[in-house]
């Protein structure tokens, strides 16, 4: 009698050991945490750099607009090309195009094609950074042209490569540490990774670039934290650099390079704000328009250096005669303007005009020891007596200044023919 064969059991699948399970679980956890931190940091970096690069391009375009304004007005293409070329060499730009008011090409500058890496940088910049920035060039309220600036992306590309390399290095260190760790090490790894992810999220959500990952006991994660902190240091340095560059460009756009005084653009903007406040409070605002009576004679006879010294000396004396709340600006050439706001009494403008004329009496000493005598003529206009807006107030003060100059150089007059004392 034959017996039936016993059933054949299926082969058993090898089961992983607890150590392998822990290693794999920790590996997955470490990978997810580092990937989240890396993606968050890259996203934050791109957003921040894009925003700051856009502001930088906008301020650079505005600065270029002020630089080529005169060339556009006088149709000097060569001067415009030279001016934008000098500025472009110092900035991270790929192309600058200046057109006239009708959109016709006026002047242009373009970075040479360069190597394949340079072309790759421009391709990355075209995708990741803001597109070309275009600003209007305005002269006396009339649009005389346009300036278009396109970023090169060299700094962004280098920074991006360094960031990706650092993140990949951090990820490699984390994977190696996860592979050789145990259950106890696993618990010690989770907390540092969570802290790192928390810093990355804080940087992304709150722009908290000052946050840093604290040192930990495990060497691999400590190295990861150091690399992460190094990336944050680079991001913070880049942010501060862009902030400083933006501030510098903004200062150049609103201040006179020779005297350091605010220029016409800033003066008119602040005058407009002061008139708005005065309309609410019912107080007066005074504008003094000043012109140097002997400037052309000094410039032609003693040279441009002497003329510059006279302008600097006049600016210094004007500052010394005014209150901290008052504003003095150089409008261009040998013309200055002073805003007195607020003013309780109209007679205060007359006293200040007299003080300014008195301050111009001493001669200005040049660098070679020679002395130059100078004087100014002043026109005074008051809000709301002579005009209700900034441009009208400046025109009224300018007209009064010319009446004072014709009547007697070195004197002052009030708008609408009211003359100051001789």
Coordinates of C-alpha atoms in Angstrom, one line a residue, residues 17-417:
X17 CA 16.6 41.7 10.1
X18 CA 15.6 44.4 12.6
X19 CA 18.8 46.1 12.0
X20 CA 18.2 46.3 8.2
X21 CA 14.6 47.6 8.9
X22 CA 15.9 50.3 11.2
X23 CA 18.6 51.3 8.7
X24 CA 16.1 51.4 5.8
X25 CA 13.6 53.4 7.9
X26 CA 16.2 55.8 9.0
X27 CA 17.5 56.1 5.5
X28 CA 14.1 57.0 4.2
X29 CA 13.5 59.4 7.0
X30 CA 16.8 61.1 6.5
X31 CA 16.4 61.3 2.8
X32 CA 12.9 62.9 3.1
X33 CA 14.0 65.4 5.7
X34 CA 17.1 66.5 3.8
X35 CA 15.2 66.7 0.6
X36 CA 12.5 68.9 2.2
X37 CA 15.1 71.2 3.6
X38 CA 17.0 71.3 0.3
X39 CA 13.9 72.0 -1.8
X40 CA 12.7 74.6 0.7
X41 CA 16.1 76.4 0.7
X42 CA 16.4 76.3 -3.1
X43 CA 12.9 77.7 -3.5
X44 CA 13.5 80.4 -0.9
X45 CA 16.9 81.2 -2.6
X46 CA 15.4 81.5 -6.0
X47 CA 12.5 83.6 -4.8
X48 CA 14.7 85.9 -2.8
X49 CA 17.4 86.3 -5.5
X50 CA 14.7 86.8 -8.1
X51 CA 13.2 89.6 -6.0
X52 CA 16.5 91.3 -5.3
X53 CA 17.7 90.9 -8.8
X54 CA 14.6 92.5 -10.1
X55 CA 15.0 95.5 -7.7
X56 CA 18.6 95.7 -8.6
X57 CA 17.8 95.8 -12.4
X58 CA 15.1 98.3 -11.8
X59 CA 17.4 100.7 -9.8
X60 CA 20.2 100.1 -12.4
X61 CA 17.8 101.0 -15.2
X62 CA 16.7 104.2 -13.3
X63 CA 20.3 105.1 -12.8
X64 CA 21.1 104.6 -16.5
X65 CA 18.0 106.7 -17.3
X66 CA 19.4 109.6 -15.4
X67 CA 22.8 109.0 -17.0
X68 CA 21.6 109.1 -20.6
X69 CA 19.0 111.7 -20.1
X70 CA 21.2 114.6 -21.4
X71 CA 22.4 112.5 -24.3
X72 CA 18.9 111.7 -25.4
X73 CA 17.8 115.4 -25.1
X74 CA 20.8 116.5 -27.3
X75 CA 20.8 113.4 -29.6
X76 CA 24.4 112.5 -28.6
X77 CA 24.5 108.7 -29.4
X78 CA 28.2 108.4 -28.8
X79 CA 28.0 109.9 -25.3
X80 CA 25.0 107.6 -24.5
X81 CA 26.9 104.5 -25.7
X82 CA 30.0 105.4 -23.7
X83 CA 28.0 106.1 -20.6
X84 CA 26.1 102.8 -20.6
X85 CA 29.3 100.9 -21.5
X86 CA 31.1 102.3 -18.5
X87 CA 28.3 101.3 -16.1
X88 CA 27.6 97.9 -17.7
X89 CA 31.2 96.8 -17.2
X90 CA 30.7 97.2 -13.4
X91 CA 27.3 95.4 -13.2
X92 CA 26.0 91.9 -13.8
X93 CA 24.1 92.7 -17.0
X94 CA 24.0 91.1 -20.4
X95 CA 22.3 93.8 -22.5
X96 CA 21.4 97.5 -22.3
X97 CA 19.2 99.1 -25.0
X98 CA 18.4 102.8 -25.1
X99 CA 15.6 104.0 -27.5
X100 CA 14.2 107.4 -28.2
X101 CA 10.7 108.5 -27.4
X102 CA 9.4 106.9 -30.6
X103 CA 11.0 103.5 -29.7
X104 CA 13.8 103.8 -32.3
X105 CA 17.2 102.4 -31.3
X106 CA 19.5 105.1 -29.9
X107 CA 22.3 103.3 -28.1
X108 CA 23.0 99.8 -27.0
X109 CA 25.5 97.6 -25.2
X110 CA 25.7 93.8 -25.2
X111 CA 27.9 91.4 -23.4
X112 CA 30.1 89.4 -25.8
X113 CA 28.9 85.9 -26.6
X114 CA 31.7 84.2 -24.6
X115 CA 32.1 80.5 -23.9
X116 CA 29.4 77.8 -23.7
X117 CA 29.3 78.3 -19.9
X118 CA 28.5 82.0 -20.4
X119 CA 25.7 81.1 -22.8
X120 CA 24.4 78.6 -20.3
X121 CA 24.4 81.3 -17.6
X122 CA 22.3 83.5 -19.7
X123 CA 19.9 80.7 -20.5
X124 CA 19.5 80.0 -16.8
X125 CA 19.1 83.8 -16.1
X126 CA 16.4 84.1 -18.8
X127 CA 14.4 81.3 -17.1
X128 CA 15.0 81.9 -13.4
X129 CA 15.6 85.7 -13.1
X130 CA 13.1 88.5 -14.0
X131 CA 12.8 89.5 -17.6
X132 CA 14.3 92.7 -19.0
X133 CA 13.4 95.9 -17.1
X134 CA 12.3 98.9 -19.0
X135 CA 12.1 102.4 -17.6
X136 CA 11.1 105.8 -19.1
X137 CA 13.6 108.6 -19.3
X138 CA 11.8 111.8 -18.5
X139 CA 13.1 115.3 -19.0
X140 CA 11.1 118.3 -17.8
X141 CA 8.0 116.1 -17.6
X142 CA 8.4 114.8 -21.2
X143 CA 9.4 111.2 -22.0
X144 CA 12.5 111.5 -24.1
X145 CA 13.4 107.8 -24.3
X146 CA 13.4 104.4 -22.7
X147 CA 16.1 102.2 -21.1
X148 CA 15.9 98.4 -21.2
X149 CA 18.2 96.3 -19.1
X150 CA 18.6 92.5 -19.2
X151 CA 20.5 90.7 -16.4
X152 CA 23.5 88.4 -17.2
X153 CA 22.9 85.9 -14.3
X154 CA 26.6 85.2 -13.7
X155 CA 26.5 85.6 -10.0
X156 CA 23.1 83.8 -9.7
X157 CA 24.5 80.8 -11.8
X158 CA 27.6 80.5 -9.7
X159 CA 25.6 80.8 -6.5
X160 CA 23.1 78.2 -7.8
X161 CA 25.9 75.7 -8.7
X162 CA 27.5 76.1 -5.2
X163 CA 24.2 75.7 -3.5
X164 CA 23.3 72.5 -5.4
X165 CA 26.8 71.1 -4.8
X166 CA 26.5 71.9 -1.1
X167 CA 23.1 70.3 -0.9
X168 CA 24.2 67.2 -2.7
X169 CA 27.2 66.9 -0.4
X170 CA 24.9 67.3 2.6
X171 CA 22.6 64.6 1.3
X172 CA 25.5 62.2 0.7
X173 CA 26.8 62.7 4.3
X174 CA 23.3 62.1 5.6
X175 CA 22.8 58.9 3.7
X176 CA 26.1 57.5 4.9
X177 CA 25.3 58.4 8.5
X178 CA 21.9 56.7 8.2
X179 CA 23.3 53.5 6.8
X180 CA 25.7 52.9 9.6
X181 CA 23.4 54.1 12.4
X182 CA 21.5 52.0 15.0
X183 CA 18.2 52.4 16.8
X184 CA 19.7 54.7 19.3
X185 CA 21.5 56.8 16.7
X186 CA 18.2 56.9 14.8
X187 CA 16.5 58.7 17.7
X188 CA 19.5 61.1 17.9
X189 CA 19.2 61.8 14.1
X190 CA 15.6 62.6 13.9
X191 CA 15.7 65.6 16.2
X192 CA 18.6 67.3 14.3
X193 CA 16.9 66.7 11.0
X194 CA 13.7 68.2 12.3
X195 CA 15.6 71.2 13.5
X196 CA 17.2 71.6 10.1
X197 CA 13.9 71.3 8.4
X198 CA 12.5 73.9 10.9
X199 CA 15.2 76.4 10.0
X200 CA 14.6 75.8 6.3
X201 CA 10.9 76.4 6.7
X202 CA 11.5 79.5 8.8
X203 CA 13.9 80.8 6.1
X204 CA 11.3 80.1 3.4
X205 CA 8.2 81.4 5.2
X206 CA 9.7 84.3 7.3
X207 CA 12.8 85.2 5.3
X208 CA 14.7 84.5 8.6
X209 CA 18.2 84.3 7.0
X210 CA 19.7 84.8 10.4
X211 CA 18.5 81.5 11.7
X212 CA 21.2 78.7 12.1
X213 CA 21.2 75.0 12.8
X214 CA 22.7 74.2 16.3
X215 CA 25.7 71.8 16.6
X216 CA 24.9 68.2 17.3
X217 CA 26.8 65.2 18.7
X218 CA 26.8 63.1 15.5
X219 CA 29.6 64.1 13.2
X220 CA 27.7 63.5 9.9
X221 CA 24.7 65.6 11.0
X222 CA 26.9 68.2 12.5
X223 CA 28.7 68.5 9.1
X224 CA 25.3 68.7 7.4
X225 CA 24.3 71.5 9.7
X226 CA 27.6 73.3 9.1
X227 CA 27.1 73.0 5.3
X228 CA 23.5 74.2 5.7
X229 CA 24.6 77.1 7.8
X230 CA 27.3 77.9 5.2
X231 CA 24.6 78.0 2.6
X232 CA 22.6 80.3 4.8
X233 CA 25.6 82.5 5.3
X234 CA 26.1 82.8 1.5
X235 CA 22.4 83.6 1.1
X236 CA 22.6 86.2 3.8
X237 CA 25.7 87.7 2.3
X238 CA 24.1 87.8 -1.1
X239 CA 21.0 89.4 0.4
X240 CA 23.1 92.1 2.2
X241 CA 25.1 92.7 -1.0
X242 CA 22.0 93.3 -3.0
X243 CA 20.6 95.4 -0.3
X244 CA 23.7 97.6 -0.2
X245 CA 23.8 97.7 -4.0
X246 CA 20.2 98.8 -4.2
X247 CA 20.8 101.5 -1.5
X248 CA 23.8 102.7 -3.4
X249 CA 21.9 102.9 -6.7
X250 CA 19.0 104.6 -5.0
X251 CA 21.3 107.2 -3.4
X252 CA 22.9 107.9 -6.8
X253 CA 19.5 108.3 -8.4
X254 CA 18.3 110.9 -5.8
X255 CA 21.5 112.8 -4.9
X256 CA 23.9 115.1 -6.7
X257 CA 27.3 113.5 -7.2
X258 CA 29.4 116.6 -6.6
X259 CA 27.8 118.2 -3.5
X260 CA 26.1 115.2 -2.0
X261 CA 22.9 117.2 -1.8
X262 CA 19.5 115.8 -2.9
X263 CA 18.9 116.3 -6.7
X264 CA 15.8 117.8 -8.4
X265 CA 13.9 114.6 -8.5
X266 CA 14.1 114.1 -4.7
X267 CA 13.5 117.8 -4.0
X268 CA 10.3 117.9 -6.0
X269 CA 9.1 114.6 -4.5
X270 CA 9.7 115.9 -0.9
X271 CA 8.2 119.3 -1.8
X272 CA 5.0 117.6 -3.0
X273 CA 4.7 115.6 0.2
X274 CA 5.3 118.8 2.3
X275 CA 2.6 120.6 0.3
X276 CA 0.2 117.8 1.0
X277 CA 0.9 118.0 4.7
X278 CA 0.6 121.7 4.7
X279 CA -2.8 121.5 3.0
X280 CA -4.0 119.5 6.0
X281 CA -2.3 121.5 8.8
X282 CA -2.9 124.9 7.2
X283 CA 0.8 125.9 7.5
X284 CA 2.9 127.6 4.9
X285 CA 5.8 126.2 2.9
X286 CA 8.5 128.4 1.4
X287 CA 10.8 127.7 -1.6
X288 CA 14.0 129.7 -2.1
X289 CA 15.5 129.5 -5.6
X290 CA 19.2 130.4 -5.6
X291 CA 21.6 131.1 -8.5
X292 CA 25.3 131.9 -8.3
X293 CA 25.8 135.3 -9.9
X294 CA 29.5 134.9 -10.9
X295 CA 29.7 131.2 -11.6
X296 CA 30.3 131.3 -15.4
X297 CA 33.0 133.9 -14.9
X298 CA 34.7 131.8 -12.2
X299 CA 34.3 128.6 -14.3
X300 CA 35.7 130.2 -17.5
X301 CA 38.5 132.2 -15.7
X302 CA 39.7 129.9 -13.0
X303 CA 38.8 126.5 -14.5
X304 CA 36.2 123.8 -13.7
X305 CA 38.0 122.7 -10.5
X306 CA 37.5 126.2 -9.1
X307 CA 33.8 126.1 -10.2
X308 CA 33.3 122.8 -8.5
X309 CA 34.9 124.1 -5.3
X310 CA 32.6 127.1 -5.4
X311 CA 29.5 124.8 -5.7
X312 CA 30.7 122.7 -2.8
X313 CA 31.4 125.7 -0.7
X314 CA 27.9 127.2 -1.5
X315 CA 26.3 123.8 -0.6
X316 CA 28.2 123.7 2.8
X317 CA 27.1 127.2 3.7
X318 CA 23.5 126.5 2.8
X319 CA 23.5 123.5 5.1
X320 CA 24.9 125.5 7.9
X321 CA 22.2 128.2 7.7
X322 CA 19.2 125.8 7.7
X323 CA 17.3 123.8 10.3
X324 CA 17.6 120.0 10.3
X325 CA 14.0 119.8 9.1
X326 CA 14.6 122.1 6.1
X327 CA 15.8 120.7 2.7
X328 CA 18.5 122.0 0.4
X329 CA 19.1 120.6 -3.0
X330 CA 21.1 121.2 -6.1
X331 CA 18.8 121.5 -9.1
X332 CA 21.6 121.5 -11.7
X333 CA 24.5 123.7 -12.8
X334 CA 24.8 126.6 -10.4
X335 CA 21.2 126.5 -9.2
X336 CA 20.1 125.5 -5.8
X337 CA 16.8 125.3 -4.0
X338 CA 15.7 125.4 -0.4
X339 CA 12.5 124.2 1.1
X340 CA 11.4 125.6 4.5
X341 CA 8.6 123.5 6.0
X342 CA 6.6 124.0 8.0
X343 CA 6.6 127.8 8.4
X344 CA 4.3 129.6 10.8
X345 CA 5.2 133.1 9.6
X346 CA 6.0 134.3 6.0
X347 CA 8.6 136.7 7.4
X348 CA 10.8 133.7 8.4
X349 CA 11.6 133.1 4.7
X350 CA 12.9 136.7 4.5
X351 CA 15.1 136.3 7.5
X352 CA 16.6 133.1 6.2
X353 CA 17.2 134.6 2.8
X354 CA 19.1 137.4 4.5
X355 CA 21.1 134.9 6.5
X356 CA 22.0 133.0 3.4
X357 CA 23.2 136.2 1.6
X358 CA 25.3 137.1 4.6
X359 CA 26.9 133.6 4.7
X360 CA 28.1 134.1 1.1
X361 CA 30.1 137.2 2.0
X362 CA 33.4 135.5 3.0
X363 CA 35.5 134.4 0.1
X364 CA 35.9 130.7 -0.8
X365 CA 39.4 129.4 -0.4
X366 CA 40.5 127.1 -3.3
X367 CA 42.9 124.1 -2.9
X368 CA 45.8 126.2 -4.3
X369 CA 45.3 128.9 -1.7
X370 CA 43.6 131.4 -4.0
X371 CA 40.3 132.9 -2.9
X372 CA 37.1 133.5 -4.8
X373 CA 34.4 135.9 -4.0
X374 CA 30.9 134.8 -4.9
X375 CA 27.3 135.8 -4.2
X376 CA 23.9 134.4 -5.0
X377 CA 20.6 135.9 -6.0
X378 CA 17.5 134.4 -4.4
X379 CA 13.8 134.2 -5.3
X380 CA 11.2 133.3 -2.7
X381 CA 7.8 131.8 -3.2
X382 CA 5.3 130.8 -0.6
X383 CA 2.5 128.2 -0.5
X384 CA -0.4 128.8 -0.7
X385 CA 0.3 132.5 -1.5
X386 CA 2.0 132.1 -4.9
X387 CA 1.2 128.5 -6.1
X388 CA -0.6 125.4 -5.0
X389 CA 1.7 122.7 -6.4
X390 CA 5.4 122.0 -6.5
X391 CA 6.1 122.9 -10.1
X392 CA 4.2 126.2 -9.8
X393 CA 6.0 127.1 -6.6
X394 CA 9.4 126.4 -8.2
X395 CA 8.4 128.5 -11.3
X396 CA 7.3 131.4 -9.1
X397 CA 10.6 131.3 -7.1
X398 CA 12.7 131.0 -10.3
X399 CA 11.0 134.0 -11.8
X400 CA 11.5 136.0 -8.5
X401 CA 15.2 135.0 -8.6
X402 CA 15.7 136.4 -12.1
X403 CA 14.0 139.6 -11.1
X404 CA 16.4 139.9 -8.1
X405 CA 19.4 139.2 -10.4
X406 CA 18.3 141.8 -12.9
X407 CA 17.6 144.4 -10.2
X408 CA 20.7 143.8 -8.2
X409 CA 22.9 140.7 -8.1
X410 CA 23.3 139.4 -4.6
X411 CA 19.8 140.3 -3.4
X412 CA 16.5 138.5 -3.0
X413 CA 12.9 139.1 -4.0
X414 CA 9.6 137.5 -3.3
X415 CA 7.4 136.2 -6.0
X416 CA 4.8 138.5 -7.7
X417 CA 7.2 141.4 -7.6

